[in-house]
Coordinates of C-alpha atoms in Angstrom, one line a residue:
X281 CA 34.2 -49.0 -88.3
X282 CA 32.4 -52.2 -89.0
X283 CA 29.5 -52.0 -86.7
X284 CA 28.7 -55.2 -84.5
X285 CA 31.9 -57.2 -84.1
X286 CA 34.1 -57.3 -80.8
X287 CA 36.6 -54.3 -80.6
X288 CA 40.1 -54.9 -79.6
X289 CA 42.3 -51.7 -77.7
X290 CA 45.6 -51.0 -78.3
X291 CA 47.7 -48.2 -77.2
X292 CA 51.0 -46.7 -78.8
X293 CA 53.0 -44.3 -76.4
X294 CA 54.6 -41.6 -78.8
X295 CA 56.8 -38.6 -76.8
X296 CA 55.6 -35.3 -77.5
X297 CA 58.6 -33.5 -79.4
X298 CA 57.3 -29.4 -78.6
X299 CA 54.4 -27.3 -78.7
X300 CA 53.3 -25.3 -82.0
X301 CA 49.8 -24.3 -81.0
X302 CA 48.8 -21.3 -79.9
X303 CA 51.5 -19.7 -81.8
X304 CA 55.0 -19.0 -79.7
X305 CA 54.0 -20.8 -77.2
X306 CA 57.7 -22.3 -75.4
X307 CA 57.8 -25.3 -73.5
X308 CA 58.3 -23.4 -70.3
X309 CA 54.7 -22.7 -70.5
X310 CA 53.3 -25.4 -72.1
X311 CA 55.1 -28.0 -69.3
X312 CA 53.9 -25.4 -66.5
X313 CA 49.8 -26.4 -68.3
X314 CA 50.4 -29.8 -68.1
X315 CA 51.9 -29.7 -64.6
X316 CA 48.7 -27.7 -63.5
X317 CA 46.5 -30.0 -65.2
X318 CA 48.0 -32.8 -63.9
X319 CA 48.1 -31.8 -60.2
X320 CA 44.3 -31.0 -60.5
X321 CA 43.5 -34.5 -62.0
X322 CA 45.2 -36.1 -58.9
X323 CA 42.4 -33.8 -56.7
X324 CA 39.7 -34.8 -58.5
X325 CA 40.8 -38.2 -58.3
X326 CA 41.1 -38.6 -54.5
X327 CA 37.9 -36.3 -54.0
X328 CA 35.9 -38.2 -56.5
X329 CA 36.9 -41.9 -54.7
X330 CA 36.6 -41.0 -51.3
X331 CA 33.2 -39.4 -51.2
X332 CA 32.0 -42.1 -53.1
X333 CA 33.3 -44.5 -50.6
X334 CA 31.1 -42.5 -47.9
X335 CA 28.4 -42.9 -50.2
X336 CA 29.1 -46.6 -50.1
X337 CA 29.3 -46.8 -46.4
X338 CA 25.8 -44.8 -45.9
X339 CA 24.5 -47.5 -48.3
X340 CA 25.9 -50.4 -46.4
X341 CA 24.6 -48.6 -43.2
X342 CA 21.2 -47.8 -44.7
X343 CA 20.6 -51.5 -45.8
X344 CA 21.9 -53.0 -42.1
X345 CA 18.8 -50.6 -40.3
X346 CA 16.4 -51.4 -43.0
X347 CA 17.2 -54.0 -44.9
X348 CA 16.2 -52.2 -47.8
X349 CA 18.4 -50.5 -51.2
X350 CA 19.1 -46.9 -51.4
X351 CA 16.6 -45.5 -53.7
X352 CA 18.7 -45.7 -57.6
X353 CA 18.1 -42.4 -57.7
X354 CA 20.4 -41.4 -54.9
X355 CA 23.1 -43.3 -56.7
X356 CA 22.6 -40.4 -60.0
X357 CA 22.3 -37.9 -57.8
X358 CA 25.3 -38.7 -55.9
X359 CA 27.2 -38.9 -58.8
X360 CA 26.4 -35.9 -60.3
X361 CA 27.0 -34.1 -57.0
X362 CA 30.5 -35.7 -57.4
X363 CA 31.2 -35.0 -60.8
X364 CA 30.4 -31.1 -60.1
X365 CA 32.7 -30.7 -57.2
X366 CA 35.3 -32.3 -59.2
X367 CA 34.6 -30.1 -62.0
X368 CA 35.0 -27.0 -59.6
X369 CA 38.1 -28.2 -58.3
X370 CA 39.5 -28.5 -62.1
X371 CA 39.3 -25.1 -62.5
X372 CA 42.0 -25.1 -65.4
X373 CA 40.8 -28.4 -67.0
X374 CA 37.7 -29.2 -69.2
X375 CA 34.8 -30.1 -68.2
X376 CA 34.9 -33.3 -70.6
X377 CA 38.0 -34.1 -68.4
X378 CA 36.1 -34.2 -65.4
X379 CA 33.7 -36.2 -66.0
X380 CA 36.7 -39.0 -67.3
X381 CA 38.0 -38.4 -63.8
X382 CA 34.9 -38.7 -62.1
X383 CA 34.1 -41.8 -63.8
X384 CA 37.4 -43.3 -63.6
X385 CA 38.0 -43.1 -59.7
X386 CA 34.5 -44.8 -58.9
X387 CA 35.1 -47.3 -61.6
X388 CA 38.3 -48.0 -59.7
X389 CA 37.0 -47.7 -56.4
X390 CA 33.8 -50.7 -57.3
X391 CA 36.3 -52.8 -58.9
X392 CA 38.0 -52.6 -55.4
X393 CA 34.8 -52.9 -53.3
X394 CA 35.0 -56.3 -52.5
X395 CA 38.4 -56.6 -51.1
X396 CA 37.4 -53.1 -49.4
X397 CA 34.7 -54.4 -47.3
X398 CA 36.8 -57.5 -46.3
X399 CA 39.7 -55.1 -45.4
X400 CA 41.8 -56.6 -48.1
X401 CA 42.6 -53.7 -49.1
X402 CA 42.4 -50.0 -47.9
X403 CA 40.8 -47.2 -50.1
X404 CA 42.9 -46.4 -53.1
X405 CA 44.7 -43.2 -53.6
X406 CA 46.2 -41.6 -56.3
X407 CA 49.6 -39.9 -56.1
X408 CA 50.9 -36.5 -57.8
X409 CA 52.8 -37.5 -61.2
X410 CA 49.2 -39.2 -62.4
X411 CA 48.8 -38.8 -66.1
X412 CA 46.3 -36.5 -67.7
X413 CA 42.9 -38.5 -68.6
X414 CA 41.2 -37.5 -71.9
X415 CA 37.9 -38.2 -72.7
X416 CA 37.4 -40.0 -76.2
X417 CA 35.5 -38.1 -78.4
X418 CA 33.7 -34.7 -77.8
X419 CA 36.6 -33.0 -79.5
X420 CA 39.1 -33.8 -76.3
X421 CA 42.0 -35.0 -78.6
X422 CA 42.7 -34.9 -82.2
X423 CA 45.0 -36.7 -84.4
X424 CA 46.1 -35.6 -87.7
X425 CA 49.0 -35.5 -90.5
X426 CA 50.4 -32.0 -91.6
X427 CA 53.2 -32.2 -94.3
X428 CA 54.3 -36.0 -93.6
X429 CA 54.4 -35.1 -89.6
X430 CA 51.9 -36.2 -86.9
X431 CA 50.0 -33.8 -84.7
X432 CA 48.4 -34.2 -81.5
X433 CA 45.4 -31.6 -80.0
X434 CA 44.7 -31.9 -76.6
X435 CA 41.8 -29.8 -74.8
X436 CA 43.4 -28.7 -71.4
X437 CA 41.5 -25.7 -70.2
X438 CA 38.1 -24.7 -70.4
X439 CA 36.5 -21.8 -72.2
X440 CA 37.1 -19.1 -69.7
X441 CA 41.0 -19.9 -69.6
X442 CA 43.3 -19.5 -72.6
X443 CA 45.0 -21.6 -74.2
X444 CA 41.7 -23.9 -74.6
X445 CA 44.0 -26.1 -76.8
X446 CA 47.6 -26.9 -76.7
X447 CA 48.7 -28.6 -80.4
X448 CA 52.0 -30.7 -80.2
X449 CA 54.3 -32.1 -82.4
X450 CA 54.7 -35.9 -82.2
X451 CA 58.5 -37.7 -82.1
X452 CA 57.9 -40.2 -84.8
X453 CA 61.2 -40.1 -86.5
X454 CA 62.3 -43.1 -85.3
X455 CA 58.9 -44.8 -85.1
X456 CA 58.6 -48.3 -86.9
X457 CA 56.4 -48.3 -90.2
X458 CA 53.8 -51.0 -88.1
X459 CA 53.2 -48.3 -85.3
X460 CA 53.0 -45.6 -88.1
X461 CA 50.4 -47.7 -90.1
X462 CA 48.1 -47.8 -87.1
X463 CA 49.0 -43.8 -86.3
X464 CA 47.4 -43.8 -90.3
X465 CA 44.6 -46.1 -90.0
X466 CA 43.5 -43.9 -86.2
X467 CA 43.4 -40.9 -88.6
X468 CA 41.5 -42.0 -91.5
X469 CA 39.3 -43.4 -89.1
X470 CA 39.6 -47.4 -89.9
X471 CA 40.6 -47.6 -86.2
X472 CA 39.0 -45.6 -83.7
X473 CA 40.3 -43.1 -81.3
X474 CA 40.0 -43.8 -77.6
X475 CA 40.7 -42.2 -74.5
X476 CA 44.1 -41.0 -74.6
X477 CA 46.4 -39.4 -71.5
X478 CA 49.4 -36.7 -71.4
X479 CA 52.1 -38.5 -68.4
X480 CA 56.0 -37.2 -68.1
X481 CA 58.3 -40.0 -67.4
X482 CA 61.5 -40.1 -64.8
X483 CA 63.7 -37.9 -66.8
X484 CA 60.7 -35.4 -67.1
X485 CA 59.9 -36.2 -70.9
X486 CA 56.6 -35.4 -72.1
X487 CA 54.8 -38.5 -73.9
X488 CA 51.2 -39.7 -74.6
X489 CA 49.6 -42.7 -75.1
X490 CA 46.9 -42.8 -77.8
X491 CA 44.3 -45.2 -77.1
X492 CA 42.3 -47.1 -80.5
X493 CA 40.5 -49.9 -80.7
X494 CA 39.8 -52.0 -84.1
X495 CA 37.4 -55.2 -84.7
X496 CA 38.7 -58.3 -83.5
X497 CA 40.1 -60.1 -87.2
X498 CA 38.0 -63.5 -87.9
X499 CA 40.3 -66.2 -87.3
X500 CA 41.2 -67.2 -90.9
X501 CA 44.3 -68.8 -90.0
X502 CA 43.9 -72.6 -89.5
X503 CA 43.4 -73.4 -85.6
X504 CA 44.8 -77.1 -86.1
X505 CA 47.9 -75.9 -86.6
X506 CA 49.9 -74.9 -83.7
X507 CA 53.4 -72.8 -82.4
X508 CA 55.0 -73.8 -79.2
X509 CA 57.1 -71.2 -77.8
X510 CA 59.8 -72.2 -75.1
X511 CA 61.3 -69.3 -73.0
X512 CA 64.7 -71.3 -73.2
X513 CA 67.3 -72.2 -70.5
X514 CA 69.8 -72.0 -73.7
X515 CA 68.3 -69.4 -75.8
X516 CA 65.6 -66.7 -74.9
X517 CA 63.2 -68.2 -77.3
X518 CA 62.7 -71.0 -79.0
X519 CA 59.5 -72.0 -81.5
X520 CA 57.9 -75.2 -83.1
X521 CA 55.5 -75.9 -85.2
X522 CA 53.0 -79.3 -84.6
X523 CA 52.7 -80.0 -88.2
X524 CA 56.2 -79.7 -89.4
X525 CA 59.7 -79.6 -87.8
X526 CA 60.2 -75.8 -89.1
X527 CA 61.6 -73.9 -86.3
X528 CA 62.6 -70.6 -84.9
X529 CA 65.5 -69.4 -82.6
X530 CA 66.9 -66.6 -80.9
X531 CA 71.0 -67.0 -80.3
X532 CA 71.1 -64.1 -78.2
X533 CA 71.9 -65.5 -75.0
X534 CA 75.4 -64.3 -74.9
X535 CA 73.5 -60.3 -75.7
X536 CA 71.2 -60.6 -72.8
X537 CA 73.2 -62.3 -70.3
X538 CA 76.5 -59.9 -70.8
X539 CA 73.8 -56.7 -70.9
X540 CA 72.8 -58.3 -67.6
X541 CA 76.2 -58.5 -66.1
X542 CA 77.1 -55.0 -67.2
X543 CA 74.1 -53.5 -65.2
X544 CA 74.7 -55.8 -62.3
X545 CA 77.7 -54.9 -62.1
X546 CA 77.2 -51.0 -62.2
X547 CA 74.7 -51.1 -60.2
X548 CA 77.0 -52.8 -57.5
X549 CA 79.5 -50.2 -58.7
X550 CA 77.2 -47.6 -57.7
X551 CA 75.8 -49.0 -54.2
X552 CA 79.3 -49.5 -53.0
X553 CA 80.2 -45.8 -53.5
X554 CA 77.1 -44.7 -51.8
X555 CA 78.2 -47.0 -48.6
X556 CA 80.7 -44.3 -48.0
X557 CA 78.4 -40.7 -48.6
X558 CA 77.0 -39.2 -46.3
X559 CA 74.8 -37.2 -48.6
X560 CA 71.1 -36.2 -47.4
X561 CA 68.0 -34.3 -49.0
X562 CA 69.4 -33.6 -52.5
X563 CA 72.6 -34.2 -52.4
X564 CA 71.3 -37.9 -51.9
X565 CA 68.9 -37.4 -54.7
X566 CA 71.7 -36.2 -56.7
X567 CA 73.4 -39.7 -56.0
X568 CA 70.7 -41.9 -56.4
X569 CA 70.2 -40.6 -59.8
X570 CA 72.5 -42.8 -61.6
X571 CA 70.8 -46.0 -60.0
X572 CA 67.5 -44.3 -61.7
X573 CA 69.0 -43.9 -65.0
X574 CA 70.5 -47.3 -65.0
X575 CA 67.0 -48.8 -64.4
X576 CA 65.2 -46.9 -66.7
X577 CA 68.4 -48.1 -69.6
X578 CA 67.6 -51.8 -68.3
X579 CA 63.9 -50.9 -69.2
X580 CA 64.5 -49.5 -72.8
X581 CA 66.7 -52.5 -73.4
X582 CA 64.3 -55.1 -72.4
X583 CA 61.6 -53.4 -73.8
X584 CA 63.4 -53.4 -77.5
X585 CA 64.3 -56.8 -77.0
X586 CA 60.5 -58.1 -76.1
X587 CA 59.3 -56.5 -79.3
X588 CA 61.8 -57.7 -81.7
X589 CA 61.2 -61.6 -80.2
X590 CA 57.1 -61.0 -80.2
X591 CA 57.3 -59.4 -83.5
X592 CA 59.5 -62.4 -85.2
X593 CA 57.4 -65.3 -83.2
X594 CA 54.0 -63.5 -85.1
X595 CA 56.1 -63.7 -88.4
X596 CA 57.1 -66.9 -88.1
X597 CA 52.9 -68.3 -87.0
X598 CA 52.3 -66.1 -89.8
X599 CA 54.7 -67.7 -91.8
X600 CA 53.0 -71.4 -90.8
X601 CA 49.8 -70.6 -91.3
X602 CA 49.1 -70.9 -87.4
X603 CA 46.0 -70.2 -86.2
X604 CA 47.2 -70.6 -82.3
X605 CA 50.4 -70.0 -80.0
X606 CA 51.1 -72.1 -77.4
X607 CA 53.1 -70.7 -74.5
X608 CA 54.0 -71.7 -71.1
X609 CA 51.8 -69.4 -68.3
X610 CA 53.1 -67.3 -66.1
X611 CA 52.8 -68.8 -63.0
X612 CA 54.6 -72.1 -64.6
X613 CA 57.3 -69.3 -65.6
X614 CA 57.6 -67.6 -61.9
X615 CA 57.8 -71.3 -60.5
X616 CA 60.5 -72.4 -62.2
X617 CA 62.4 -69.4 -62.6
X618 CA 64.7 -70.1 -65.2
X619 CA 65.3 -69.3 -68.7
X620 CA 67.3 -66.8 -70.0
X621 CA 64.4 -63.8 -69.4
X622 CA 64.6 -64.8 -65.6
X623 CA 64.0 -61.4 -63.3
X624 CA 62.4 -59.9 -66.4
X625 CA 58.9 -58.9 -66.3
X626 CA 57.8 -61.9 -68.3
X627 CA 54.0 -60.6 -67.8
X628 CA 54.8 -57.9 -70.3
X629 CA 56.2 -60.2 -73.2
X630 CA 53.2 -61.7 -72.9
X631 CA 51.1 -58.7 -73.0
X632 CA 53.2 -57.6 -76.1
X633 CA 52.7 -61.1 -77.8
X634 CA 48.6 -61.2 -77.0
X635 CA 48.3 -57.8 -78.6
X636 CA 50.3 -58.8 -81.6
X637 CA 48.2 -62.1 -82.4
X638 CA 44.8 -60.1 -82.0
X639 CA 46.0 -57.9 -84.6
X640 CA 46.9 -60.9 -86.9
X641 CA 44.0 -63.1 -85.7
X642 CA 46.4 -65.7 -83.9
X643 CA 44.2 -67.1 -80.4
X644 CA 47.5 -67.1 -77.7
X645 CA 46.6 -69.8 -74.8
X646 CA 49.0 -69.8 -72.1
X647 CA 49.4 -73.7 -70.7
X648 CA 51.1 -75.9 -67.6
X649 CA 54.6 -76.5 -69.6
X650 CA 55.9 -78.9 -67.2
X651 CA 57.6 -81.9 -67.8
X652 CA 57.8 -80.7 -71.6
X653 CA 61.2 -80.5 -71.0
X654 CA 61.7 -83.8 -69.7
X655 CA 59.4 -85.2 -72.2
X656 CA 60.6 -86.9 -75.7
X657 CA 58.8 -84.9 -79.0
X658 CA 59.2 -88.3 -80.9
X659 CA 58.3 -91.0 -78.5
X660 CA 56.8 -89.6 -75.9
X661 CA 59.1 -90.8 -73.0
X662 CA 59.7 -88.6 -69.9
X663 CA 62.6 -89.2 -68.0
X664 CA 64.6 -86.5 -66.2
X665 CA 68.5 -88.2 -67.3
X666 CA 66.6 -87.0 -70.9
X667 CA 67.7 -83.4 -70.4
X668 CA 71.8 -83.6 -71.4
X669 CA 72.5 -80.3 -70.0
X670 CA 70.7 -76.9 -71.2
X671 CA 71.0 -77.2 -74.5
X672 CA 71.7 -80.9 -75.4
X673 CA 68.6 -83.4 -75.6
X674 CA 68.9 -87.4 -75.8
X675 CA 66.2 -89.9 -75.3
X676 CA 67.0 -92.7 -73.0
X677 CA 64.4 -94.9 -74.8
X678 CA 64.4 -94.2 -79.3
X679 CA 67.7 -92.0 -79.2
X680 CA 66.2 -89.3 -80.6
X681 CA 68.7 -86.4 -80.2
X682 CA 68.1 -82.4 -80.6
X683 CA 68.7 -78.9 -79.1
X684 CA 66.6 -79.1 -75.6
X685 CA 64.9 -76.1 -76.2
X686 CA 63.6 -76.9 -79.7
X687 CA 62.6 -80.2 -77.8
X688 CA 60.6 -78.5 -75.4
X689 CA 58.8 -76.1 -78.1
X690 CA 57.5 -79.3 -79.8
X691 CA 56.0 -80.3 -77.2
X692 CA 54.9 -77.2 -76.4
X693 CA 53.3 -77.0 -79.8
X694 CA 51.4 -80.0 -78.7
X695 CA 47.5 -79.2 -78.8
X696 CA 46.4 -81.0 -75.8
X697 CA 50.0 -81.9 -74.2
X698 CA 48.9 -80.7 -70.6
X699 CA 46.3 -84.1 -71.0
X700 CA 48.9 -86.1 -72.7
X701 CA 51.6 -85.7 -70.2
X702 CA 49.5 -86.3 -67.3
X703 CA 48.5 -89.6 -68.7
X704 CA 51.5 -90.5 -68.8
X705 CA 52.7 -89.5 -66.2
X706 CA 49.8 -91.0 -64.4
X707 CA 50.9 -94.3 -66.5
X708 CA 54.5 -94.4 -65.6
X709 CA 53.1 -94.0 -61.8
X710 CA 51.4 -96.9 -62.1
X711 CA 53.9 -98.8 -63.8
X712 CA 56.8 -98.2 -61.0
X713 CA 54.1 -98.9 -58.2
X714 CA 53.2 -102.4 -60.1
X715 CA 56.8 -102.9 -60.3
X716 CA 57.5 -102.5 -56.7
X717 CA 54.7 -104.6 -55.5
X718 CA 56.4 -107.5 -57.3
X719 CA 57.5 -110.7 -54.9
X720 CA 61.3 -110.8 -55.5
X721 CA 61.9 -114.1 -56.4

């Protein structure tokens, strides 16, 4: 891997198909080992974060009384003590994992220290089911191919406990070619394998998050060419480019709305059936299971659509040789609460778009998209009456007529559109004020 370049980090989530090493190990045995290590991970995390909290309190007390900081070696001594205690608690975990757990807990505490001191936040804690943390390097994890299959190995126990390592066949049978290409690059060493995790989902299926990093691509695209992305009212998204009239639309509004309606209808039916249920304990958990499956189905549908949509946007930008993608910022979208993608985790859409853009060497900018749906992309006239309906735009000044979401996307694609709109609003406001001040004769 080239040295001196800024690295981009990403993850791939893959399910563990079955254990293959040690020989003849069953899923019941492997699952028990994973659950034991996960439990001890939570013990270690909570112990480390509690002990570091006590150290920070002592450090603050010492400073109040003496106006001097504790010696630097005291911090290192405390870290080593906590690590030794965590390693003692994690009897079935490797020493590298204990180090990773200690570092993770202390880093989280330090990031929250300001809010903890101001009483805006309590000391963080961890619950059962937390992912198993695997340190990068040092033989903790390994990824390779064997007869076309992808294998994943994790060091889960120390050398005094058997087995030392567990190896799993990864479920990549329906994996996209692009993700398989990433795995191949990790295996070849072109991408660096990072700190991985192993966890269970709601359906008790084990999976791993394989972390990797790669050098940030050089921006060889034309940064003067910008693609605007409008998360529209009539379409899930609409793309336009600032140097021409090429466009990309997504005509899946009915598909998304139909799925949302079906989920809402089925959820309402389940909730109504629970009104007359007197089940408690495990019985109620069983009754709530369909709702959990429904929520997971909605998450999976959204995740699939977001991957499809963001991939199409990146392909469109690459075809235009665009170096920049502009999209409405999260705050503006939350404030409007409009569009086909409303009520979905729009931050996840932004996240997927950004990491795919980084792979392609494209910059993503979040902008304030206010008035872009009311502004005419031809003459610049801003008027609420321009928007005839969810899908129709007709300028009241120049008569330009087009799809409303395409017009908004064209505005969003203009570099510096926020400043242009602000100046136009200020000028229009001044003109209206002058018109009101003219004496009527």
